[in-house]
Coordinates of N, CA, C and O in Angstrom, one line a residue:
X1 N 0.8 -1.2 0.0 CA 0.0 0.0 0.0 C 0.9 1.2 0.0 O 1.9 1.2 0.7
X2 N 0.6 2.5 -0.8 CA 1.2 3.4 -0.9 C 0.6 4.4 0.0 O -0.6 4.3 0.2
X3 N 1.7 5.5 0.6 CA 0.8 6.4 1.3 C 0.7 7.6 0.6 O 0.3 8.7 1.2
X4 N 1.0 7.5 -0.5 CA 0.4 8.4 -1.7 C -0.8 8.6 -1.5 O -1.5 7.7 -1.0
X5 N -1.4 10.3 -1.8 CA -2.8 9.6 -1.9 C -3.3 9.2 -3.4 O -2.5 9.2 -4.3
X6 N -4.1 9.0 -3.6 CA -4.3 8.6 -4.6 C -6.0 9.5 -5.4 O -7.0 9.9 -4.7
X7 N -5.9 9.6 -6.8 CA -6.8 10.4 -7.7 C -7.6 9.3 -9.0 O -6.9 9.3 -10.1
X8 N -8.6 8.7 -8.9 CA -8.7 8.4 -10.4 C -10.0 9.2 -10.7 O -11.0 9.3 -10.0
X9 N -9.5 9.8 -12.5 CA -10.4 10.9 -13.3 C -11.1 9.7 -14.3 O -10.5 8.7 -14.8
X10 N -12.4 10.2 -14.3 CA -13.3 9.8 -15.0 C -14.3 10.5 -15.8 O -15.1 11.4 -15.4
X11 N -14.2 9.9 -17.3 CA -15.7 10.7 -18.1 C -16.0 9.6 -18.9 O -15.2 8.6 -18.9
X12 N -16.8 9.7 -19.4 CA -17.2 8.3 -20.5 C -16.4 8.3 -21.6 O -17.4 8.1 -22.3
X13 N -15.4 8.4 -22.4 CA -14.6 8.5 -23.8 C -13.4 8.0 -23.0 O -13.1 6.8 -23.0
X14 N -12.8 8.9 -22.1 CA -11.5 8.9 -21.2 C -10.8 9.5 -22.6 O -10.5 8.4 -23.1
X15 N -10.7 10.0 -23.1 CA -10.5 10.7 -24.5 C -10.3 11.7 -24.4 O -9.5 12.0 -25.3
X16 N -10.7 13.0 -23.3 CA -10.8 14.6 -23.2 C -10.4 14.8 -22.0 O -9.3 14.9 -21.7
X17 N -11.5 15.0 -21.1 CA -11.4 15.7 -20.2 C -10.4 14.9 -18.4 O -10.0 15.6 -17.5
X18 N -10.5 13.5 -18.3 CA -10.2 12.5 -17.6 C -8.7 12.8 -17.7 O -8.0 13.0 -16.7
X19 N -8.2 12.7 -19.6 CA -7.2 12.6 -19.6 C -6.5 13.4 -19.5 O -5.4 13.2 -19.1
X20 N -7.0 14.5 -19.9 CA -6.2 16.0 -19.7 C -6.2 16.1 -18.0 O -5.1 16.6 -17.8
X21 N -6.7 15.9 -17.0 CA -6.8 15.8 -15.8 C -5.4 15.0 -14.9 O -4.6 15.2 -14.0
X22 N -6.0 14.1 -15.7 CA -4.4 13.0 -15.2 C -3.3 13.3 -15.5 O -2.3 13.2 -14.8
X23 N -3.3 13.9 -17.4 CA -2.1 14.2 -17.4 C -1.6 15.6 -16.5 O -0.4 15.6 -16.1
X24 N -2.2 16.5 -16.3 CA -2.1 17.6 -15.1 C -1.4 17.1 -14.0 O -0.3 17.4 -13.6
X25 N -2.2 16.3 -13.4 CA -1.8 16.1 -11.9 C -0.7 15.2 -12.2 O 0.3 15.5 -11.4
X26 N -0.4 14.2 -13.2 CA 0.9 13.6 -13.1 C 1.8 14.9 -13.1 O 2.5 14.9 -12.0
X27 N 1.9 15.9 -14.0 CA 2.8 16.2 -14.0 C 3.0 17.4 -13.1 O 4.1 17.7 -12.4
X28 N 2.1 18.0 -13.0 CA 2.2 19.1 -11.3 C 2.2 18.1 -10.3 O 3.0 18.3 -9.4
X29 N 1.8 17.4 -10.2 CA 2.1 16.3 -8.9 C 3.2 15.9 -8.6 O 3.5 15.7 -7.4
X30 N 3.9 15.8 -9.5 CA 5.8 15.3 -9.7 C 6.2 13.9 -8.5 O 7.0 13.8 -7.6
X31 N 5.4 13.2 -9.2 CA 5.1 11.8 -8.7 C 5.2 11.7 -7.4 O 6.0 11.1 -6.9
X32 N 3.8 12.7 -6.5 CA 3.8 12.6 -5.2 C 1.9 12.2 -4.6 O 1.4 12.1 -3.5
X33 N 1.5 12.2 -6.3 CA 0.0 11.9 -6.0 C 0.3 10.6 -7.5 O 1.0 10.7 -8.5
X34 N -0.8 9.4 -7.2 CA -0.9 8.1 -7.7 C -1.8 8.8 -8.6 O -2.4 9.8 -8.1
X35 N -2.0 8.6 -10.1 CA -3.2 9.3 -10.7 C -3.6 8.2 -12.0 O -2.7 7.6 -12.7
X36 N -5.2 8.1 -12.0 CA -5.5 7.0 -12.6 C -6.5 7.7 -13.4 O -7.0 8.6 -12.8
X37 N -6.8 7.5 -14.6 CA -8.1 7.8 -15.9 C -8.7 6.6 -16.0 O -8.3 5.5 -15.7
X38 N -9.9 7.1 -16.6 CA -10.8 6.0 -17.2 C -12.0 6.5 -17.5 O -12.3 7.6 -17.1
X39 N -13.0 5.7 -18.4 CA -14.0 6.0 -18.9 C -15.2 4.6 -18.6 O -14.9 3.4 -18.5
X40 N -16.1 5.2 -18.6 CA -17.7 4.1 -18.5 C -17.7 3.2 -19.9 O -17.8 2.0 -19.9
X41 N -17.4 4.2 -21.4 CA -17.2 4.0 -22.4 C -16.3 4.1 -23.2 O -16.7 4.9 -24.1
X42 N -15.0 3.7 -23.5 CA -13.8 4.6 -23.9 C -14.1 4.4 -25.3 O -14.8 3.6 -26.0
X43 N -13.0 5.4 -25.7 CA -12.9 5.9 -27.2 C -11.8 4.6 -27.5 O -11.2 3.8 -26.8
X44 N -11.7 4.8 -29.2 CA -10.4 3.9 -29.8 C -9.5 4.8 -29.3 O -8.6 4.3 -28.7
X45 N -9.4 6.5 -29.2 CA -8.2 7.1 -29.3 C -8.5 8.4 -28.4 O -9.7 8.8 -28.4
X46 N -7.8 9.0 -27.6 CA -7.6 9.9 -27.2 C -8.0 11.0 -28.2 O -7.5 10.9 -29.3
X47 N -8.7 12.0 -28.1 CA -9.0 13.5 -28.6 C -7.9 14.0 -29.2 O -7.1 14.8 -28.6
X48 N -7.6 13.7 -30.7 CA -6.7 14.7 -31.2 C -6.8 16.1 -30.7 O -5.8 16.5 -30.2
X49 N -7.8 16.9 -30.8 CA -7.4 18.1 -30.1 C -7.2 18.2 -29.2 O -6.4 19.2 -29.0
X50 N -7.6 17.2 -27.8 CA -7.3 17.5 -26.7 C -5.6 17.3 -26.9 O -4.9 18.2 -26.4
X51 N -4.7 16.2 -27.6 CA -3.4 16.1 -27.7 C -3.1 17.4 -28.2 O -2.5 17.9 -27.3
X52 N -3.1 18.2 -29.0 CA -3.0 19.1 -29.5 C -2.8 20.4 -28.3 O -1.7 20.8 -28.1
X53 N -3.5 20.7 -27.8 CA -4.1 21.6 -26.4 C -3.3 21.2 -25.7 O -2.5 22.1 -25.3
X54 N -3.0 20.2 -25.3 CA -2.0 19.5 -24.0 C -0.5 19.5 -24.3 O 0.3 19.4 -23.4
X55 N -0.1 19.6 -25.7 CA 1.4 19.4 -26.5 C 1.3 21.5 -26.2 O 2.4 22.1 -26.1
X56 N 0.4 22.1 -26.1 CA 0.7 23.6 -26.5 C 1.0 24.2 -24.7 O 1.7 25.2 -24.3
X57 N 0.4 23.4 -24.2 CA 0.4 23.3 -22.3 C 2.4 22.7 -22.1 O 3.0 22.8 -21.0
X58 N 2.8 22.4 -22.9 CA 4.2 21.7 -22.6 C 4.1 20.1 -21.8 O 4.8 19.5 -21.0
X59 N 2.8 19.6 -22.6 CA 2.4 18.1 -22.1 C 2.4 17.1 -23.3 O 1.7 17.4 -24.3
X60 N 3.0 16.1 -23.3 CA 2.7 15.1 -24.4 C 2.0 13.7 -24.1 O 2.5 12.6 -24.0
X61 N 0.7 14.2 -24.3 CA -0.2 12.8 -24.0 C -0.5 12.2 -25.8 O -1.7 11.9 -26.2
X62 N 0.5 12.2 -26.3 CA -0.4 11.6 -28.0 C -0.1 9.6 -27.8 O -0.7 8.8 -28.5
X63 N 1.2 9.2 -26.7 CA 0.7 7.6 -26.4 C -0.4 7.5 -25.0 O -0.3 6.7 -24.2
X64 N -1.4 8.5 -25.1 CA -2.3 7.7 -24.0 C -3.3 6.8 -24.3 O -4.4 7.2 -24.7
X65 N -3.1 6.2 -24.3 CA -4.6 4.9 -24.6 C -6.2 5.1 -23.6 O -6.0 5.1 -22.4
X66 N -7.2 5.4 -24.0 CA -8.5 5.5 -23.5 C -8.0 4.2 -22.4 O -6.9 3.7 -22.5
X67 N -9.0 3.8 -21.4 CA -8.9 2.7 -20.6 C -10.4 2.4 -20.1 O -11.2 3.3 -20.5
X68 N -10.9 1.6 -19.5 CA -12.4 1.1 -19.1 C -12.2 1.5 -17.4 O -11.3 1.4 -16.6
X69 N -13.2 1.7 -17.4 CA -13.7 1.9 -15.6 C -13.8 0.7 -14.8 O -14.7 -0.1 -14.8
X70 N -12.9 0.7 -14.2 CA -12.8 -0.9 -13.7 C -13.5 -0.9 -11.7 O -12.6 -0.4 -11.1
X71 N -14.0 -1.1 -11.2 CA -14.3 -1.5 -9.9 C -12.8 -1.4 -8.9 O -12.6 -0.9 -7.8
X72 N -12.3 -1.8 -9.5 CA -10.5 -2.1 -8.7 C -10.0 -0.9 -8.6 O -9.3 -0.6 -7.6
X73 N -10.2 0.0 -9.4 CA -9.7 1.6 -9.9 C -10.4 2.3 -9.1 O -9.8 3.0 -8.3
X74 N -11.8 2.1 -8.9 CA -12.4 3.1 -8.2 C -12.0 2.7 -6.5 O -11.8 3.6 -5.7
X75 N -11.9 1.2 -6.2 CA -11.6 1.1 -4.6 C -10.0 1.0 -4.3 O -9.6 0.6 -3.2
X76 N -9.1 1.5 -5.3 CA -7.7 1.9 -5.3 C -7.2 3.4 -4.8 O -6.2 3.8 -4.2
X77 N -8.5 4.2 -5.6 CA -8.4 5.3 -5.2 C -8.8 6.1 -4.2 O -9.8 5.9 -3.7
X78 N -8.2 7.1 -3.8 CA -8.8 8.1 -2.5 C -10.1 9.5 -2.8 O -11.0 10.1 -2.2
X79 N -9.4 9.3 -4.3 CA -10.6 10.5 -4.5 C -11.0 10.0 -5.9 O -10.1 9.6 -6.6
X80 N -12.0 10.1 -6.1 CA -13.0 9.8 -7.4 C -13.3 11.1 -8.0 O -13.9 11.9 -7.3
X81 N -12.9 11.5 -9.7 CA -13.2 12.9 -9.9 C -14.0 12.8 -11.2 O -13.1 12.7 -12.1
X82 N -15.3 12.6 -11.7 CA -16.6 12.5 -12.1 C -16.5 13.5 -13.1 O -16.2 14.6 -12.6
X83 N -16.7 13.4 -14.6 CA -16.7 14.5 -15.2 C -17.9 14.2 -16.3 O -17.7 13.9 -17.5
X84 N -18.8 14.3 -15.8 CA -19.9 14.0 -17.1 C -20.5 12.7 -17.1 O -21.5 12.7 -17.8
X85 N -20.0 11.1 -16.2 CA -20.2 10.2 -16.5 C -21.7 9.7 -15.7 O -22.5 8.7 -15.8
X86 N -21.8 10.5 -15.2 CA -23.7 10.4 -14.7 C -23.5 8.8 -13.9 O -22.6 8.1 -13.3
X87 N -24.8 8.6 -14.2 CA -24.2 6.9 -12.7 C -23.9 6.1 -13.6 O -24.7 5.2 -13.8
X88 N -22.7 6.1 -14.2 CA -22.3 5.3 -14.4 C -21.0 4.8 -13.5 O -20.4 3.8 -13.9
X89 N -20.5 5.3 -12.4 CA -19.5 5.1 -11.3 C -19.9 4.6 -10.5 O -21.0 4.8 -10.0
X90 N -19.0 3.4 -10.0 CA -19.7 2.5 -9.1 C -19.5 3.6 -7.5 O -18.5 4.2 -7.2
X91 N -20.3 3.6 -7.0 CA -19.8 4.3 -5.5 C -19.7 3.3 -4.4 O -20.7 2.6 -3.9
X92 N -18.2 3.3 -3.9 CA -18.7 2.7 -2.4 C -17.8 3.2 -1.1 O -16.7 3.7 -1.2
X93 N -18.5 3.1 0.0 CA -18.1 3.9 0.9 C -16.5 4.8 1.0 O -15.6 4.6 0.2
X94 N -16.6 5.6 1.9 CA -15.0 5.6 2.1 C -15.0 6.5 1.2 O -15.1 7.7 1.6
X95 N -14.9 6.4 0.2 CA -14.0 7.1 -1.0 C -14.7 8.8 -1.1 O -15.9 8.8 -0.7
X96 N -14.2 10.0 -1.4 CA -14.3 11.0 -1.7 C -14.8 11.3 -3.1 O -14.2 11.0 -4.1
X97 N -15.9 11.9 -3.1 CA -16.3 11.5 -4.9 C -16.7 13.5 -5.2 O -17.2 14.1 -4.2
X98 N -16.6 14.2 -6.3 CA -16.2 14.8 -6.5 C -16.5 15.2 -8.2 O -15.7 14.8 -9.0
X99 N -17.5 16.0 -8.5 CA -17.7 16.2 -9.7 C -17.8 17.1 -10.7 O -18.8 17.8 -10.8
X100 N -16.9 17.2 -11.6 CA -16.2 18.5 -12.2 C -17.6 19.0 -13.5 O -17.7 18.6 -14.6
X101 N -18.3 19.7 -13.1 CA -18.8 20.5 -14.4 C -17.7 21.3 -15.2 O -17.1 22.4 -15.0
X102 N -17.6 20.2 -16.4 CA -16.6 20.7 -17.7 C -17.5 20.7 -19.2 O -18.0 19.6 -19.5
X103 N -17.7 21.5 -19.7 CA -17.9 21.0 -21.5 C -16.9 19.7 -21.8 O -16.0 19.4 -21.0
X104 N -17.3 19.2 -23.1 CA -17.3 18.1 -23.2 C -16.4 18.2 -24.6 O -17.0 18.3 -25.7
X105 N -14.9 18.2 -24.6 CA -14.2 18.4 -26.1 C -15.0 17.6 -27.4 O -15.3 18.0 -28.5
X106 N -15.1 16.6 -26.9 CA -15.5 15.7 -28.0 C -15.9 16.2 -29.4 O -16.9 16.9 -29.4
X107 N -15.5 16.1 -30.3 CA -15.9 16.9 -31.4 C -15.7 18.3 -31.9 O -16.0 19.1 -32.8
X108 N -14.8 18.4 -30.7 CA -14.5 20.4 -30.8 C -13.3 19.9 -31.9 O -12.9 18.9 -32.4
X109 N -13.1 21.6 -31.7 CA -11.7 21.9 -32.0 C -10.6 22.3 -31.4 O -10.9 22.2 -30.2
X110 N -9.6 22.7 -31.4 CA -8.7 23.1 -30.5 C -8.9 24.5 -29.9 O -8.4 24.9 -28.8
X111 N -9.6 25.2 -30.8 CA -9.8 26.5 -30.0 C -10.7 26.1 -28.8 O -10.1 26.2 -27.7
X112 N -11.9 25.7 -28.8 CA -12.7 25.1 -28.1 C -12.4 24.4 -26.6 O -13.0 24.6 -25.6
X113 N -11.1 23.5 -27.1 CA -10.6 22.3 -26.1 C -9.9 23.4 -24.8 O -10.1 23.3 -23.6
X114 N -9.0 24.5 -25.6 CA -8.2 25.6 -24.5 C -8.8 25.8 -23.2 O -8.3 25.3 -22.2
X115 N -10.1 26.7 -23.2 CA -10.8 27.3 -21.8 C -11.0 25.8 -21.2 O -10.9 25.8 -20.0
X116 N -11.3 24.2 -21.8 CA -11.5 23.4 -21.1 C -10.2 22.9 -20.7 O -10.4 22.1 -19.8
X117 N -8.8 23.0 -21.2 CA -7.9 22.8 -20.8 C -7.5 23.2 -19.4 O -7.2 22.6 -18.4
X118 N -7.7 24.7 -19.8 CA -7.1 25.7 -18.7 C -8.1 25.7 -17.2 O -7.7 26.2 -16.1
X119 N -9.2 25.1 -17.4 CA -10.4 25.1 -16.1 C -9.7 24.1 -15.4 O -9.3 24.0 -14.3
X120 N -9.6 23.2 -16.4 CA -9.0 21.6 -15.7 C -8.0 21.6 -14.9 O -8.1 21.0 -13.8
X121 N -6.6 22.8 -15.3 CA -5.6 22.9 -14.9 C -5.5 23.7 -13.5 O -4.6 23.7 -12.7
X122 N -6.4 24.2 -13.5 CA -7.0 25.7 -12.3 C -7.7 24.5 -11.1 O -7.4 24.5 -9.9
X123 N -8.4 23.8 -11.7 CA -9.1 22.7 -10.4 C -7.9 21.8 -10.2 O -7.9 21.2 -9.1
X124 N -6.8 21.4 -11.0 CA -6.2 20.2 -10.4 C -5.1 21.0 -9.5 O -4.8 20.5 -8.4
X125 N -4.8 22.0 -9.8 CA -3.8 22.8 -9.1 C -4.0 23.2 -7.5 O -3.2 23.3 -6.6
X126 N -5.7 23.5 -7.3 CA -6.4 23.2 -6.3 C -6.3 22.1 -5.5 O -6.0 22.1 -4.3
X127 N -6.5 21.0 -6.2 CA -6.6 19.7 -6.0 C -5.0 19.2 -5.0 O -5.0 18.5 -3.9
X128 N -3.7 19.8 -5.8 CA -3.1 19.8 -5.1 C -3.0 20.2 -4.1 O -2.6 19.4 -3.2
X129 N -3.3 21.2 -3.9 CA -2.7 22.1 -2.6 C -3.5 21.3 -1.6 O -2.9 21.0 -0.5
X130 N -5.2 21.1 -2.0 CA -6.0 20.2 -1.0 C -5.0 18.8 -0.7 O -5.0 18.7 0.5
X131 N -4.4 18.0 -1.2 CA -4.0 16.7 -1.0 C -2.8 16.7 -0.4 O -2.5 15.9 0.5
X132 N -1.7 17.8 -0.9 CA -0.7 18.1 -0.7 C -0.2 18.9 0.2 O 0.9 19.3 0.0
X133 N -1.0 19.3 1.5 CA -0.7 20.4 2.4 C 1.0 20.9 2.4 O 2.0 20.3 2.3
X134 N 0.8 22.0 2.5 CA 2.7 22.2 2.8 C 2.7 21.8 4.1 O 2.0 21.7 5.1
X135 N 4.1 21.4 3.6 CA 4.7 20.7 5.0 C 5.3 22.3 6.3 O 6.0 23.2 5.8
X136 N 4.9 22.2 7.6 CA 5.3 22.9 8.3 C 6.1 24.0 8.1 O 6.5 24.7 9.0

Protein backbone atom coordinates (compact mmCIF):
# COMPACT_ATOMS: atom_id res chain seq x y z
CA UNK A 1 0.00 0.00 0.00
CA UNK A 2 1.23 3.42 -0.90
CA UNK A 3 0.79 6.42 1.28
CA UNK A 4 0.40 8.45 -1.71
CA UNK A 5 -2.80 9.62 -1.85
CA UNK A 6 -4.34 8.56 -4.62
CA UNK A 7 -6.77 10.44 -7.74
CA UNK A 8 -8.73 8.45 -10.41
CA UNK A 9 -10.43 10.88 -13.28
CA UNK A 10 -13.30 9.76 -14.97
CA UNK A 11 -15.73 10.65 -18.05
CA UNK A 12 -17.17 8.33 -20.49
CA UNK A 13 -14.64 8.48 -23.78
CA UNK A 14 -11.50 8.94 -21.21
CA UNK A 15 -10.51 10.69 -24.52
CA UNK A 16 -10.84 14.58 -23.23
CA UNK A 17 -11.41 15.71 -20.20
CA UNK A 18 -10.19 12.50 -17.62
CA UNK A 19 -7.25 12.61 -19.61
CA UNK A 20 -6.25 16.00 -19.72
CA UNK A 21 -6.80 15.81 -15.83
CA UNK A 22 -4.39 12.99 -15.17
CA UNK A 23 -2.12 14.17 -17.43
CA UNK A 24 -2.06 17.61 -15.07
CA UNK A 25 -1.78 16.06 -11.85
CA UNK A 26 0.93 13.60 -13.12
CA UNK A 27 2.84 16.20 -14.01
CA UNK A 28 2.23 19.13 -11.25
CA UNK A 29 2.07 16.34 -8.94
CA UNK A 30 5.77 15.33 -9.67
CA UNK A 31 5.11 11.75 -8.66
CA UNK A 32 3.80 12.63 -5.23
CA UNK A 33 -0.01 11.88 -6.00
CA UNK A 34 -0.94 8.07 -7.71
CA UNK A 35 -3.19 9.25 -10.72
CA UNK A 36 -5.53 7.04 -12.58
CA UNK A 37 -8.08 7.80 -15.87
CA UNK A 38 -10.78 5.97 -17.23
CA UNK A 39 -14.00 5.98 -18.94
CA UNK A 40 -17.75 4.11 -18.47
CA UNK A 41 -17.23 4.00 -22.40
CA UNK A 42 -13.78 4.62 -23.89
CA UNK A 43 -12.94 5.91 -27.20
CA UNK A 44 -10.37 3.90 -29.75
CA UNK A 45 -8.23 7.07 -29.28
CA UNK A 46 -7.60 9.94 -27.18
CA UNK A 47 -9.03 13.47 -28.56
CA UNK A 48 -6.73 14.71 -31.20
CA UNK A 49 -7.38 18.08 -30.07
CA UNK A 50 -7.25 17.54 -26.65
CA UNK A 51 -3.42 16.08 -27.66
CA UNK A 52 -3.04 19.05 -29.50
CA UNK A 53 -4.12 21.59 -26.37
CA UNK A 54 -2.02 19.45 -23.99
CA UNK A 55 1.44 19.44 -26.51
CA UNK A 56 0.68 23.61 -26.47
CA UNK A 57 0.43 23.30 -22.34
CA UNK A 58 4.15 21.70 -22.57
CA UNK A 59 2.41 18.06 -22.11
CA UNK A 60 2.71 15.14 -24.37
CA UNK A 61 -0.23 12.79 -23.98
CA UNK A 62 -0.40 11.56 -28.00
CA UNK A 63 0.73 7.64 -26.37
CA UNK A 64 -2.27 7.75 -23.97
CA UNK A 65 -4.61 4.93 -24.58
CA UNK A 66 -8.55 5.47 -23.51
CA UNK A 67 -8.92 2.71 -20.60
CA UNK A 68 -12.36 1.11 -19.11
CA UNK A 69 -13.70 1.92 -15.55
CA UNK A 70 -12.76 -0.88 -13.67
CA UNK A 71 -14.27 -1.49 -9.92
CA UNK A 72 -10.48 -2.06 -8.67
CA UNK A 73 -9.65 1.63 -9.94
CA UNK A 74 -12.39 3.13 -8.18
CA UNK A 75 -11.55 1.10 -4.63
CA UNK A 76 -7.72 1.94 -5.25
CA UNK A 77 -8.44 5.28 -5.23
CA UNK A 78 -8.80 8.14 -2.49
CA UNK A 79 -10.64 10.49 -4.55
CA UNK A 80 -12.96 9.85 -7.38
CA UNK A 81 -13.22 12.94 -9.89
CA UNK A 82 -16.63 12.51 -12.11
CA UNK A 83 -16.74 14.51 -15.25
CA UNK A 84 -19.89 14.00 -17.08
CA UNK A 85 -20.20 10.15 -16.47
CA UNK A 86 -23.65 10.45 -14.72
CA UNK A 87 -24.23 6.88 -12.70
CA UNK A 88 -22.27 5.35 -14.43
CA UNK A 89 -19.55 5.06 -11.30
CA UNK A 90 -19.68 2.49 -9.05
CA UNK A 91 -19.81 4.30 -5.47
CA UNK A 92 -18.68 2.65 -2.41
CA UNK A 93 -18.05 3.90 0.94
CA UNK A 94 -15.02 5.58 2.13
CA UNK A 95 -14.05 7.06 -0.96
CA UNK A 96 -14.32 11.02 -1.68
CA UNK A 97 -16.32 11.48 -4.90
CA UNK A 98 -16.19 14.79 -6.45
CA UNK A 99 -17.71 16.17 -9.71
CA UNK A 100 -16.24 18.47 -12.17
CA UNK A 101 -18.83 20.54 -14.41
CA UNK A 102 -16.57 20.72 -17.69
CA UNK A 103 -17.86 21.04 -21.54
CA UNK A 104 -17.28 18.09 -23.25
CA UNK A 105 -14.21 18.38 -26.11
CA UNK A 106 -15.52 15.67 -27.98
CA UNK A 107 -15.92 16.94 -31.41
CA UNK A 108 -14.45 20.44 -30.78
CA UNK A 109 -11.67 21.88 -31.98
CA UNK A 110 -8.69 23.07 -30.47
CA UNK A 111 -9.77 26.52 -29.96
CA UNK A 112 -12.65 25.05 -28.09
CA UNK A 113 -10.65 22.29 -26.13
CA UNK A 114 -8.20 25.62 -24.53
CA UNK A 115 -10.75 27.31 -21.76
CA UNK A 116 -11.50 23.45 -21.10
CA UNK A 117 -7.89 22.84 -20.84
CA UNK A 118 -7.09 25.75 -18.70
CA UNK A 119 -10.35 25.14 -16.13
CA UNK A 120 -8.96 21.60 -15.75
CA UNK A 121 -5.59 22.86 -14.87
CA UNK A 122 -7.03 25.74 -12.34
CA UNK A 123 -9.13 22.66 -10.43
CA UNK A 124 -6.18 20.17 -10.44
CA UNK A 125 -3.78 22.78 -9.11
CA UNK A 126 -6.44 23.21 -6.32
CA UNK A 127 -6.63 19.67 -5.97
CA UNK A 128 -3.06 19.83 -5.07
CA UNK A 129 -2.68 22.09 -2.62
CA UNK A 130 -5.98 20.18 -1.03
CA UNK A 131 -4.02 16.72 -1.05
CA UNK A 132 -0.72 18.06 -0.73
CA UNK A 133 -0.69 20.35 2.39
CA UNK A 134 2.68 22.24 2.79
CA UNK A 135 4.74 20.73 5.03
CA UNK A 136 5.27 22.91 8.34
Amino acid sequence: MSDKPSVLFVCVHNAGRSQMAAAFLTHLGQGRIEVRSAGSAPADMVNPAVVEAMREAGIDISTQQPKVLTTEAVQASDVVITMGCGDACPIFPGKRYLDWKLDDPAGQGVDAVRPIRDAIEERVRSLITELLPAHG
